[in-house]
């Protein structure tokens, strides 16, 4: 029975080998498509998923259907169950079974909001920092939960400093001075 490696075209990393039953399960989960490049474990020949006999992948659509099907999440989100060839970590997957988006834009915003929370207007920027960290967690960014913890701690510290500042002003005779 033929076994194939799944080739990540972005990095060149190979995952597997996997037999046809496993590849069909991955195809059901959306991890292997007609455009996925596979490498025959025995010969090293590379083929597209659509060209593997017995692999049940939807054929590429050349024209948009008039009534497209609705999206359904993969039945078993998470990482591939196999290890990459040569060892290493499993193929990384996000919360919906798709690849993890590692773009830094939202993370940088969260850092900026955390700094602004300390400097000014803690209710607004603290809220924005926490919500941004929630987006990172939803995207599957492993540092998202750490960002959220830091955002919450900084927001609470800023709130406490504001309360202490107001209390000191009142003890000195009011806010008008």
Tab-separated table of N, CA and C in Angstrom:
chain	number	residue	atom	x	y	z
A	1	UNK	N	0.844	-1.178	0.000
A	1	UNK	CA	0.000	0.000	0.000
A	1	UNK	C	0.888	1.239	0.000
A	2	UNK	N	0.607	2.176	-0.885
A	2	UNK	CA	1.427	3.390	-0.994
A	2	UNK	C	1.235	4.295	0.205
A	3	UNK	N	2.315	4.928	0.583
A	3	UNK	CA	2.272	5.941	1.624
A	3	UNK	C	2.847	7.223	1.033
A	4	UNK	N	2.352	8.354	1.533
A	4	UNK	CA	2.747	9.657	0.998
A	4	UNK	C	3.105	10.607	2.125
A	5	UNK	N	4.036	11.503	1.812
A	5	UNK	CA	4.330	12.634	2.683
A	5	UNK	C	3.486	13.810	2.203
A	6	UNK	N	2.983	14.615	3.141
A	6	UNK	CA	2.331	15.876	2.793
A	6	UNK	C	3.429	16.932	2.781
A	7	UNK	N	3.545	17.679	1.687
A	7	UNK	CA	4.608	18.666	1.532
A	7	UNK	C	4.032	20.056	1.763
A	8	UNK	N	4.575	20.771	2.749
A	8	UNK	CA	4.202	22.166	2.987
A	8	UNK	C	5.001	23.014	2.007
A	9	UNK	N	4.339	23.575	1.014
A	9	UNK	CA	5.025	24.300	-0.056
A	9	UNK	C	5.681	25.589	0.442
A	10	UNK	N	5.167	26.163	1.526
A	10	UNK	CA	5.748	27.406	2.035
A	10	UNK	C	7.114	27.172	2.671
A	11	UNK	N	7.264	26.035	3.374
A	11	UNK	CA	8.505	25.793	4.104
A	11	UNK	C	9.326	24.644	3.533
A	12	UNK	N	8.693	23.802	2.702
A	12	UNK	CA	9.377	22.631	2.182
A	12	UNK	C	9.372	21.456	3.151
A	13	UNK	N	8.800	21.650	4.342
A	13	UNK	CA	8.726	20.595	5.358
A	13	UNK	C	7.798	19.482	4.888
A	14	UNK	N	8.178	18.235	5.168
A	14	UNK	CA	7.354	17.091	4.800
A	14	UNK	C	6.787	16.473	6.075
A	15	UNK	N	5.507	16.039	6.008
A	15	UNK	CA	4.829	15.436	7.138
A	15	UNK	C	4.335	14.051	6.728
A	16	UNK	N	4.527	13.084	7.592
A	16	UNK	CA	4.087	11.744	7.276
A	16	UNK	C	5.195	10.756	7.537
A	17	UNK	N	5.191	9.649	6.864
A	17	UNK	CA	4.287	9.278	5.778
A	17	UNK	C	2.918	8.873	6.315
A	18	UNK	N	1.904	8.964	5.437
A	18	UNK	CA	0.544	8.594	5.793
A	18	UNK	C	-0.006	7.677	4.714
A	19	UNK	N	-0.811	6.719	5.159
A	19	UNK	CA	-1.431	5.815	4.193
A	19	UNK	C	-2.673	6.477	3.595
A	20	UNK	N	-3.299	5.813	2.644
A	20	UNK	CA	-4.433	6.371	1.918
A	20	UNK	C	-5.623	6.634	2.841
A	21	UNK	N	-5.846	5.762	3.827
A	21	UNK	CA	-6.964	5.963	4.764
A	21	UNK	C	-6.765	7.241	5.570
A	22	UNK	N	-5.545	7.466	6.036
A	22	UNK	CA	-5.248	8.675	6.798
A	22	UNK	C	-5.375	9.906	5.918
A	23	UNK	N	-4.871	9.824	4.691
A	23	UNK	CA	-4.999	10.961	3.768
A	23	UNK	C	-6.457	11.285	3.479
A	24	UNK	N	-7.298	10.263	3.332
A	24	UNK	CA	-8.720	10.504	3.113
A	24	UNK	C	-9.371	11.159	4.325
A	25	UNK	N	-8.940	10.780	5.542
A	25	UNK	CA	-9.457	11.431	6.745
A	25	UNK	C	-9.039	12.898	6.764
A	26	UNK	N	-7.785	13.166	6.421
A	26	UNK	CA	-7.307	14.547	6.380
A	26	UNK	C	-8.038	15.346	5.305
A	27	UNK	N	-8.389	14.674	4.196
A	27	UNK	CA	-9.147	15.351	3.139
A	27	UNK	C	-10.531	15.734	3.652
A	28	UNK	N	-11.163	14.845	4.445
A	28	UNK	CA	-12.466	15.168	5.040
A	28	UNK	C	-12.364	16.366	5.972
A	29	UNK	N	-11.235	16.497	6.664
A	29	UNK	CA	-11.020	17.598	7.601
A	29	UNK	C	-10.537	18.863	6.906
A	30	UNK	N	-10.279	18.787	5.595
A	30	UNK	CA	-9.828	19.958	4.856
A	30	UNK	C	-8.332	20.180	4.915
A	31	UNK	N	-7.574	19.243	5.442
A	31	UNK	CA	-6.127	19.397	5.569
A	31	UNK	C	-5.395	19.009	4.298
A	32	UNK	N	-6.008	18.134	3.503
A	32	UNK	CA	-5.454	17.725	2.226
A	32	UNK	C	-6.491	18.063	1.164
A	33	UNK	N	-6.080	18.778	0.135
A	33	UNK	CA	-6.980	19.175	-0.937
A	33	UNK	C	-6.452	18.664	-2.268
A	34	UNK	N	-7.184	18.964	-3.326
A	34	UNK	CA	-6.757	18.573	-4.665
A	34	UNK	C	-5.441	19.255	-5.033
A	35	UNK	N	-5.170	20.449	-4.439
A	35	UNK	CA	-3.959	21.194	-4.752
A	35	UNK	C	-2.794	20.884	-3.818
A	36	UNK	N	-3.011	20.034	-2.809
A	36	UNK	CA	-1.943	19.677	-1.886
A	36	UNK	C	-0.905	18.825	-2.615
A	37	UNK	N	0.365	19.177	-2.410
A	37	UNK	CA	1.423	18.392	-3.041
A	37	UNK	C	1.805	17.250	-2.103
A	38	UNK	N	1.837	16.041	-2.663
A	38	UNK	CA	2.186	14.847	-1.908
A	38	UNK	C	3.421	14.209	-2.530
A	39	UNK	N	4.232	13.565	-1.689
A	39	UNK	CA	5.426	12.873	-2.180
A	39	UNK	C	5.303	11.398	-1.843
A	40	UNK	N	5.414	10.558	-2.864
A	40	UNK	CA	5.362	9.113	-2.675
A	40	UNK	C	6.555	8.706	-1.807
A	41	UNK	N	6.263	8.037	-0.687
A	41	UNK	CA	7.323	7.663	0.261
A	41	UNK	C	8.304	6.666	-0.349
A	42	UNK	N	7.849	5.847	-1.294
A	42	UNK	CA	8.713	4.830	-1.864
A	42	UNK	C	9.582	5.374	-2.996
A	43	UNK	N	8.993	6.200	-3.871
A	43	UNK	CA	9.721	6.642	-5.064
A	43	UNK	C	10.223	8.075	-4.983
A	44	UNK	N	9.618	8.884	-4.098
A	44	UNK	CA	10.003	10.291	-4.021
A	44	UNK	C	9.312	11.144	-5.071
A	45	UNK	N	8.461	10.542	-5.899
A	45	UNK	CA	7.751	11.301	-6.932
A	45	UNK	C	6.706	12.190	-6.280
A	46	UNK	N	6.620	13.411	-6.759
A	46	UNK	CA	5.640	14.350	-6.221
A	46	UNK	C	4.425	14.429	-7.138
A	47	UNK	N	3.246	14.406	-6.511
A	47	UNK	CA	1.989	14.486	-7.238
A	47	UNK	C	1.043	15.404	-6.478
A	48	UNK	N	0.044	15.904	-7.176
A	48	UNK	CA	-0.990	16.718	-6.542
A	48	UNK	C	-2.023	15.771	-5.928
A	49	UNK	N	-2.741	16.233	-4.922
A	49	UNK	CA	-3.739	15.404	-4.265
A	49	UNK	C	-4.782	14.869	-5.227
A	50	UNK	N	-5.149	15.666	-6.225
A	50	UNK	CA	-6.157	15.246	-7.195
A	50	UNK	C	-5.683	14.077	-8.051
A	51	UNK	N	-4.370	13.854	-8.143
A	51	UNK	CA	-3.815	12.816	-9.006
A	51	UNK	C	-3.508	11.503	-8.290
A	52	UNK	N	-3.821	11.416	-6.993
A	52	UNK	CA	-3.543	10.193	-6.238
A	52	UNK	C	-4.762	9.270	-6.346
A	53	UNK	N	-4.592	8.070	-6.931
A	53	UNK	CA	-5.719	7.141	-7.056
A	53	UNK	C	-6.256	6.741	-5.684
A	54	UNK	N	-7.575	6.843	-5.517
A	54	UNK	CA	-8.214	6.455	-4.266
A	54	UNK	C	-8.308	7.564	-3.243
A	55	UNK	N	-7.688	8.704	-3.494
A	55	UNK	CA	-7.775	9.837	-2.566
A	55	UNK	C	-9.012	10.644	-2.929
A	56	UNK	N	-9.930	10.730	-2.004
A	56	UNK	CA	-11.210	11.391	-2.247
A	56	UNK	C	-11.145	12.862	-1.877
A	57	UNK	N	-10.593	13.663	-2.771
A	57	UNK	CA	-10.534	15.105	-2.577
A	57	UNK	C	-11.423	15.761	-3.617
A	58	UNK	N	-12.089	16.858	-3.246
A	58	UNK	CA	-12.899	17.555	-4.241
A	58	UNK	C	-12.004	18.065	-5.362
A	59	UNK	N	-12.451	17.907	-6.573
A	59	UNK	CA	-11.700	18.406	-7.720
A	59	UNK	C	-11.745	19.929	-7.703
A	60	UNK	N	-10.693	20.591	-8.209
A	60	UNK	CA	-10.684	22.050	-8.227
A	60	UNK	C	-11.858	22.584	-9.037
A	61	UNK	N	-12.471	23.638	-8.509
A	61	UNK	CA	-13.604	24.269	-9.181
A	61	UNK	C	-13.062	25.298	-10.163
A	62	UNK	N	-13.456	25.175	-11.426
A	62	UNK	CA	-12.989	26.132	-12.423
A	62	UNK	C	-13.953	27.294	-12.560
A	63	UNK	N	-15.186	27.113	-12.081
A	63	UNK	CA	-16.186	28.173	-12.167
A	63	UNK	C	-16.939	28.182	-10.848
A	64	UNK	N	-17.278	29.374	-10.357
A	64	UNK	CA	-18.011	29.479	-9.103
A	64	UNK	C	-19.399	28.881	-9.267
A	65	UNK	N	-19.838	28.013	-8.357
A	65	UNK	CA	-21.197	27.485	-8.451
A	65	UNK	C	-22.214	28.584	-8.167
A	66	UNK	N	-23.403	28.439	-8.717
A	66	UNK	CA	-24.425	29.458	-8.507
A	66	UNK	C	-24.944	29.434	-7.075
A	67	UNK	N	-24.847	28.300	-6.411
A	67	UNK	CA	-25.297	28.177	-5.038
A	67	UNK	C	-24.194	27.497	-4.232
A	68	UNK	N	-23.162	28.255	-3.772
A	68	UNK	CA	-22.030	27.628	-3.092
A	68	UNK	C	-22.446	27.010	-1.764
A	69	UNK	N	-21.796	25.910	-1.370
A	69	UNK	CA	-22.130	25.288	-0.083
A	69	UNK	C	-21.671	26.166	1.067
A	70	UNK	N	-22.338	26.038	2.220
A	70	UNK	CA	-21.948	26.817	3.386
A	70	UNK	C	-20.713	26.183	4.024
A	71	UNK	N	-19.954	26.993	4.752
A	71	UNK	CA	-18.722	26.522	5.389
A	71	UNK	C	-19.067	25.663	6.593
A	72	UNK	N	-18.344	24.569	6.765
A	72	UNK	CA	-18.443	23.751	7.957
A	72	UNK	C	-17.054	23.569	8.524
A	73	UNK	N	-16.931	23.736	9.833
A	73	UNK	CA	-15.639	23.578	10.490
A	73	UNK	C	-15.174	22.133	10.369
A	74	UNK	N	-13.857	21.902	10.361
A	74	UNK	CA	-13.345	20.532	10.324
A	74	UNK	C	-13.871	19.735	11.509
A	75	UNK	N	-14.048	18.440	11.322
A	75	UNK	CA	-14.630	17.604	12.367
A	75	UNK	C	-13.691	17.419	13.552
A	76	UNK	N	-12.402	17.513	13.331
A	76	UNK	CA	-11.448	17.304	14.421
A	76	UNK	C	-10.326	18.327	14.302
A	77	UNK	N	-10.561	19.574	14.793
A	77	UNK	CA	-9.488	20.560	14.683
A	77	UNK	C	-8.300	20.174	15.548
A	78	UNK	N	-7.137	20.673	15.176
A	78	UNK	CA	-5.935	20.404	15.947
A	78	UNK	C	-4.792	20.035	15.040
A	79	UNK	N	-3.766	19.510	15.628
A	79	UNK	CA	-2.558	19.203	14.862
A	79	UNK	C	-2.692	17.864	14.144
A	80	UNK	N	-1.903	17.709	13.063
A	80	UNK	CA	-1.797	16.395	12.442
A	80	UNK	C	-1.322	15.428	13.510
A	81	UNK	N	-1.791	14.199	13.418
A	81	UNK	CA	-1.424	13.241	14.444
A	81	UNK	C	-0.023	12.673	14.223
A	82	UNK	N	0.542	12.892	13.054
A	82	UNK	CA	1.862	12.318	12.786
A	82	UNK	C	2.963	13.352	13.003
A	83	UNK	N	4.172	12.871	13.026
A	83	UNK	CA	5.324	13.736	13.184
A	83	UNK	C	5.906	14.055	11.815
A	84	UNK	N	6.554	15.205	11.642
A	84	UNK	CA	7.231	15.485	10.383
A	84	UNK	C	8.335	14.456	10.141
A	85	UNK	N	8.678	14.267	8.866
A	85	UNK	CA	9.762	13.337	8.570
A	85	UNK	C	11.039	13.839	9.230
A	86	UNK	N	11.778	12.950	9.817
A	86	UNK	CA	13.005	13.346	10.502
A	86	UNK	C	12.751	13.810	11.923
A	87	UNK	N	11.533	13.609	12.451
A	87	UNK	CA	11.221	14.017	13.815
A	87	UNK	C	10.796	15.464	13.869
A	88	UNK	N	10.634	15.992	15.044
A	88	UNK	CA	10.232	17.377	15.212
A	88	UNK	C	8.798	17.471	15.696
A	89	UNK	N	8.291	18.682	15.718
A	89	UNK	CA	6.953	18.935	16.230
A	89	UNK	C	5.897	18.558	15.199
A	90	UNK	N	4.668	18.252	15.651
A	90	UNK	CA	3.602	17.972	14.702
A	90	UNK	C	3.291	19.207	13.857
A	91	UNK	N	2.668	18.977	12.727
A	91	UNK	CA	2.272	20.060	11.831
A	91	UNK	C	1.374	21.026	12.583
A	92	UNK	N	1.729	22.298	12.703
A	92	UNK	CA	0.952	23.234	13.523
A	92	UNK	C	-0.393	23.556	12.887
A	93	UNK	N	-1.447	23.587	13.695
A	93	UNK	CA	-2.778	23.909	13.214
A	93	UNK	C	-3.424	24.881	14.184
A	94	UNK	N	-4.238	25.775	13.658
A	94	UNK	CA	-4.973	26.729	14.464
A	94	UNK	C	-6.229	26.111	15.056
A	95	UNK	N	-7.067	26.911	15.757
A	95	UNK	CA	-8.241	26.369	16.430
A	95	UNK	C	-9.289	25.793	15.484
A	96	UNK	N	-9.340	26.223	14.229
A	96	UNK	CA	-10.314	25.685	13.275
A	96	UNK	C	-9.678	24.663	12.351
A	97	UNK	N	-8.479	24.188	12.651
A	97	UNK	CA	-7.818	23.199	11.824
A	97	UNK	C	-6.976	23.807	10.723
A	98	UNK	N	-7.054	25.119	10.557
A	98	UNK	CA	-6.280	25.795	9.533
A	98	UNK	C	-4.905	26.178	10.049
A	99	UNK	N	-4.046	26.714	9.190
A	99	UNK	CA	-2.715	27.098	9.642
A	99	UNK	C	-2.767	28.279	10.598
A	100	UNK	N	-1.796	28.338	11.474
A	100	UNK	CA	-1.701	29.442	12.425
A	100	UNK	C	-1.239	30.692	11.681
A	101	UNK	N	-1.919	31.796	11.949
A	101	UNK	CA	-1.551	33.068	11.337
A	101	UNK	C	-0.563	33.758	12.271
A	102	UNK	N	0.684	33.849	11.881
A	102	UNK	CA	1.719	34.433	12.734
A	102	UNK	C	2.029	35.881	12.395
A	103	UNK	N	1.133	36.572	11.707
A	103	UNK	CA	1.408	37.962	11.377
A	103	UNK	C	1.432	38.789	12.660
A	104	UNK	N	2.391	39.715	12.793
A	104	UNK	CA	2.594	40.413	14.060
A	104	UNK	C	1.702	41.631	14.268
A	105	UNK	N	0.847	41.996	13.329
A	105	UNK	CA	0.138	43.267	13.410
A	105	UNK	C	-0.708	43.397	14.670
A	106	UNK	N	-1.516	42.415	15.024
A	106	UNK	CA	-2.376	42.511	16.202
A	106	UNK	C	-1.544	42.461	17.484
A	107	UNK	N	-0.481	41.680	17.498
A	107	UNK	CA	0.387	41.606	18.669
A	107	UNK	C	1.026	42.957	18.942
A	108	UNK	N	1.497	43.631	17.908
A	108	UNK	CA	2.095	44.954	18.092
A	108	UNK	C	1.078	45.953	18.614
A	109	UNK	N	-0.161	45.851	18.146
A	109	UNK	CA	-1.216	46.741	18.654
A	109	UNK	C	-1.447	46.498	20.146
A	110	UNK	N	-1.451	45.238	20.544
A	110	UNK	CA	-1.678	44.918	21.953
A	110	UNK	C	-0.567	45.516	22.808
A	111	UNK	N	0.687	45.386	22.357
A	111	UNK	CA	1.800	46.001	23.102
A	111	UNK	C	1.609	47.518	23.202
A	112	UNK	N	1.203	48.157	22.124
A	112	UNK	CA	0.982	49.610	22.137
A	112	UNK	C	-0.136	49.964	23.109
A	113	UNK	N	-1.223	49.201	23.113
A	113	UNK	CA	-2.335	49.490	24.022
A	113	UNK	C	-1.925	49.286	25.476
A	114	UNK	N	-1.057	48.312	25.740
A	114	UNK	CA	-0.586	48.089	27.110
A	114	UNK	C	0.221	49.299	27.589
A	115	UNK	N	1.086	49.823	26.733
A	115	UNK	CA	1.871	51.010	27.101
A	115	UNK	C	0.946	52.203	27.313
A	116	UNK	N	-0.023	52.382	26.419
A	116	UNK	CA	-0.962	53.492	26.559
A	116	UNK	C	-1.840	53.339	27.796
A	117	UNK	N	-2.100	52.122	28.223
A	117	UNK	CA	-2.865	51.878	29.445
A	117	UNK	C	-2.119	52.447	30.649
A	118	UNK	N	-0.804	52.296	30.661
A	118	UNK	CA	-0.001	52.840	31.762
A	118	UNK	C	0.081	54.360	31.703
A	119	UNK	N	0.140	54.902	30.488
A	119	UNK	CA	0.366	56.339	30.315
A	119	UNK	C	-0.905	57.173	30.483
A	120	UNK	N	-1.991	56.717	29.927
A	120	UNK	CA	-3.209	57.533	29.933
A	120	UNK	C	-4.433	56.661	29.695
A	121	UNK	N	-5.566	57.116	30.148
A	121	UNK	CA	-6.887	56.566	29.835
A	121	UNK	C	-6.933	55.042	29.935
A	122	UNK	N	-6.648	54.528	31.130
A	122	UNK	CA	-6.589	53.084	31.313
A	122	UNK	C	-7.881	52.352	30.963
A	123	UNK	N	-9.093	52.935	31.165
A	123	UNK	CA	-10.292	52.141	30.830
A	123	UNK	C	-10.376	51.809	29.336
A	124	UNK	N	-10.059	52.764	28.493
A	124	UNK	CA	-10.182	52.546	27.047
A	124	UNK	C	-9.063	51.643	26.538
A	125	UNK	N	-7.819	52.020	26.826
A	125	UNK	CA	-6.700	51.258	26.270
A	125	UNK	C	-6.541	49.887	26.929
A	126	UNK	N	-6.911	49.766	28.194
A	126	UNK	CA	-6.898	48.459	28.839
A	126	UNK	C	-7.890	47.517	28.179
A	127	UNK	N	-9.081	48.043	27.903
A	127	UNK	CA	-10.098	47.241	27.215
A	127	UNK	C	-9.594	46.818	25.834
A	128	UNK	N	-9.013	47.752	25.086
A	128	UNK	CA	-8.519	47.434	23.739
A	128	UNK	C	-7.381	46.413	23.786
A	129	UNK	N	-6.513	46.509	24.791
A	129	UNK	CA	-5.413	45.542	24.925
A	129	UNK	C	-5.951	44.143	25.212
A	130	UNK	N	-6.932	44.047	26.090
A	130	UNK	CA	-7.503	42.747	26.438
A	130	UNK	C	-8.234	42.149	25.236
A	131	UNK	N	-9.000	42.962	24.517
A	131	UNK	CA	-9.718	42.468	23.335
A	131	UNK	C	-8.736	42.047	22.237
A	132	UNK	N	-7.661	42.788	22.053
A	132	UNK	CA	-6.650	42.410	21.070
A	132	UNK	C	-5.995	41.089	21.421
A	133	UNK	N	-5.731	40.879	22.720
A	133	UNK	CA	-5.155	39.604	23.168
A	133	UNK	C	-6.144	38.469	22.927
A	134	UNK	N	-7.441	38.719	23.118
A	134	UNK	CA	-8.453	37.699	22.823
A	134	UNK	C	-8.421	37.313	21.344
A	135	UNK	N	-8.207	38.293	20.463
A	135	UNK	CA	-8.111	37.995	19.024
A	135	UNK	C	-6.902	37.109	18.741
A	136	UNK	N	-5.794	37.376	19.434
A	136	UNK	CA	-4.596	36.561	19.248
A	136	UNK	C	-4.839	35.117	19.706
A	137	UNK	N	-5.552	34.959	20.801
A	137	UNK	CA	-5.878	33.618	21.287
A	137	UNK	C	-6.751	32.904	20.260
A	138	UNK	N	-7.740	33.615	19.707
A	138	UNK	CA	-8.641	33.020	18.716
A	138	UNK	C	-7.902	32.640	17.438
A	139	UNK	N	-6.845	33.379	17.088
A	139	UNK	CA	-6.060	33.078	15.884
A	139	UNK	C	-5.115	31.905	16.108
A	140	UNK	N	-4.982	31.454	17.357
A	140	UNK	CA	-4.104	30.329	17.647
A	140	UNK	C	-2.690	30.746	17.997
A	141	UNK	N	-2.474	32.038	18.252
A	141	UNK	CA	-1.147	32.521	18.617
A	141	UNK	C	-0.825	32.031	20.026
A	142	UNK	N	0.244	31.265	20.193
A	142	UNK	CA	0.552	30.716	21.512
A	142	UNK	C	0.875	31.782	22.562
A	143	UNK	N	1.276	32.974	22.160
A	143	UNK	CA	1.580	34.021	23.138
A	143	UNK	C	0.348	34.844	23.500
A	144	UNK	N	-0.815	34.525	22.935
A	144	UNK	CA	-2.033	35.295	23.190
A	144	UNK	C	-2.454	35.289	24.640
A	145	UNK	N	-2.379	34.138	25.311
A	145	UNK	CA	-2.805	34.084	26.713
A	145	UNK	C	-1.855	34.870	27.609
A	146	UNK	N	-0.571	34.877	27.279
A	146	UNK	CA	0.381	35.684	28.045
A	146	UNK	C	0.090	37.170	27.853
A	147	UNK	N	-0.172	37.558	26.603
A	147	UNK	CA	-0.526	38.956	26.331
A	147	UNK	C	-1.760	39.374	27.120
A	148	UNK	N	-2.757	38.484	27.167
A	148	UNK	CA	-3.985	38.829	27.887
A	148	UNK	C	-3.712	39.002	29.381
A	149	UNK	N	-2.895	38.112	29.942
A	149	UNK	CA	-2.563	38.226	31.357
A	149	UNK	C	-1.853	39.550	31.645
A	150	UNK	N	-0.886	39.912	30.813
A	150	UNK	CA	-0.161	41.173	30.991
A	150	UNK	C	-1.117	42.351	30.855
A	151	UNK	N	-2.011	42.304	29.865
A	151	UNK	CA	-2.966	43.400	29.657
A	151	UNK	C	-3.873	43.570	30.875
A	152	UNK	N	-4.349	42.463	31.441
A	152	UNK	CA	-5.224	42.542	32.614
A	152	UNK	C	-4.466	43.101	33.811
A	153	UNK	N	-3.250	42.611	34.042
A	153	UNK	CA	-2.463	43.069	35.196
A	153	UNK	C	-2.153	44.565	35.072
A	154	UNK	N	-1.741	45.012	33.884
A	154	UNK	CA	-1.410	46.427	33.685
A	154	UNK	C	-2.654	47.288	33.854
A	155	UNK	N	-3.802	46.819	33.362
A	155	UNK	CA	-5.053	47.581	33.507
A	155	UNK	C	-5.432	47.714	34.975
A	156	UNK	N	-5.317	46.629	35.738
A	156	UNK	CA	-5.654	46.679	37.167
A	156	UNK	C	-4.694	47.602	37.910
A	157	UNK	N	-3.410	47.520	37.596
A	157	UNK	CA	-2.434	48.399	38.255
A	157	UNK	C	-2.729	49.864	37.923
A	158	UNK	N	-3.040	50.155	36.669
A	158	UNK	CA	-3.358	51.534	36.279
A	158	UNK	C	-4.606	52.023	36.983
A	159	UNK	N	-5.612	51.162	37.127
A	159	UNK	CA	-6.836	51.549	37.827
A	159	UNK	C	-6.540	51.841	39.297
A	160	UNK	N	-5.738	50.982	39.923
A	160	UNK	CA	-5.391	51.206	41.332
A	160	UNK	C	-4.599	52.497	41.515
A	161	UNK	N	-3.677	52.777	40.606
A	161	UNK	CA	-2.919	54.028	40.692
A	161	UNK	C	-3.835	55.242	40.550
A	162	UNK	N	-4.849	55.122	39.702
A	162	UNK	CA	-5.808	56.225	39.539
A	162	UNK	C	-6.607	56.439	40.816
A	163	UNK	N	-7.033	55.363	41.460
A	163	UNK	CA	-7.790	55.469	42.712
A	163	UNK	C	-6.917	56.089	43.797
A	164	UNK	N	-5.667	55.674	43.894
A	164	UNK	CA	-4.748	56.236	44.888
A	164	UNK	C	-4.538	57.725	44.617
A	165	UNK	N	-4.382	58.100	43.358
A	165	UNK	CA	-4.195	59.505	42.996
A	165	UNK	C	-5.397	60.344	43.418
A	166	UNK	N	-6.612	59.864	43.137
A	166	UNK	CA	-7.818	60.607	43.523
A	166	UNK	C	-7.926	60.691	45.043
A	167	UNK	N	-7.632	59.600	45.753
A	167	UNK	CA	-7.706	59.600	47.215
A	167	UNK	C	-6.709	60.593	47.811
A	168	UNK	N	-5.518	60.688	47.252
A	168	UNK	CA	-4.514	61.630	47.763
A	168	UNK	C	-4.973	63.062	47.531
A	169	UNK	N	-5.569	63.331	46.398
A	169	UNK	CA	-6.050	64.691	46.111
A	169	UNK	C	-7.152	65.087	47.070
A	170	UNK	N	-8.079	64.151	47.363
A	170	UNK	CA	-9.140	64.455	48.308
A	170	UNK	C	-8.583	64.692	49.704
A	171	UNK	N	-7.576	63.929	50.094
A	171	UNK	CA	-6.999	64.100	51.417
A	171	UNK	C	-6.250	65.427	51.554
A	172	UNK	N	-5.877	66.035	50.416
A	172	UNK	CA	-5.190	67.316	50.433
A	172	UNK	C	-6.160	68.481	50.287
A	173	UNK	N	-7.454	68.204	50.327
A	173	UNK	CA	-8.409	69.304	50.311
A	173	UNK	C	-9.268	69.375	49.077
A	174	UNK	N	-9.285	68.405	48.260
A	174	UNK	CA	-10.206	68.389	47.115
A	174	UNK	C	-9.470	68.294	45.780
A	175	UNK	N	-10.266	68.136	44.731
A	175	UNK	CA	-9.717	67.968	43.412
A	175	UNK	C	-9.420	69.299	42.727
A	176	UNK	N	-9.938	70.381	43.252
A	176	UNK	CA	-9.784	71.677	42.603
A	176	UNK	C	-8.408	72.294	42.708
A	177	UNK	N	-7.573	71.787	43.528
A	177	UNK	CA	-6.258	72.385	43.722
A	177	UNK	C	-5.240	71.857	42.791
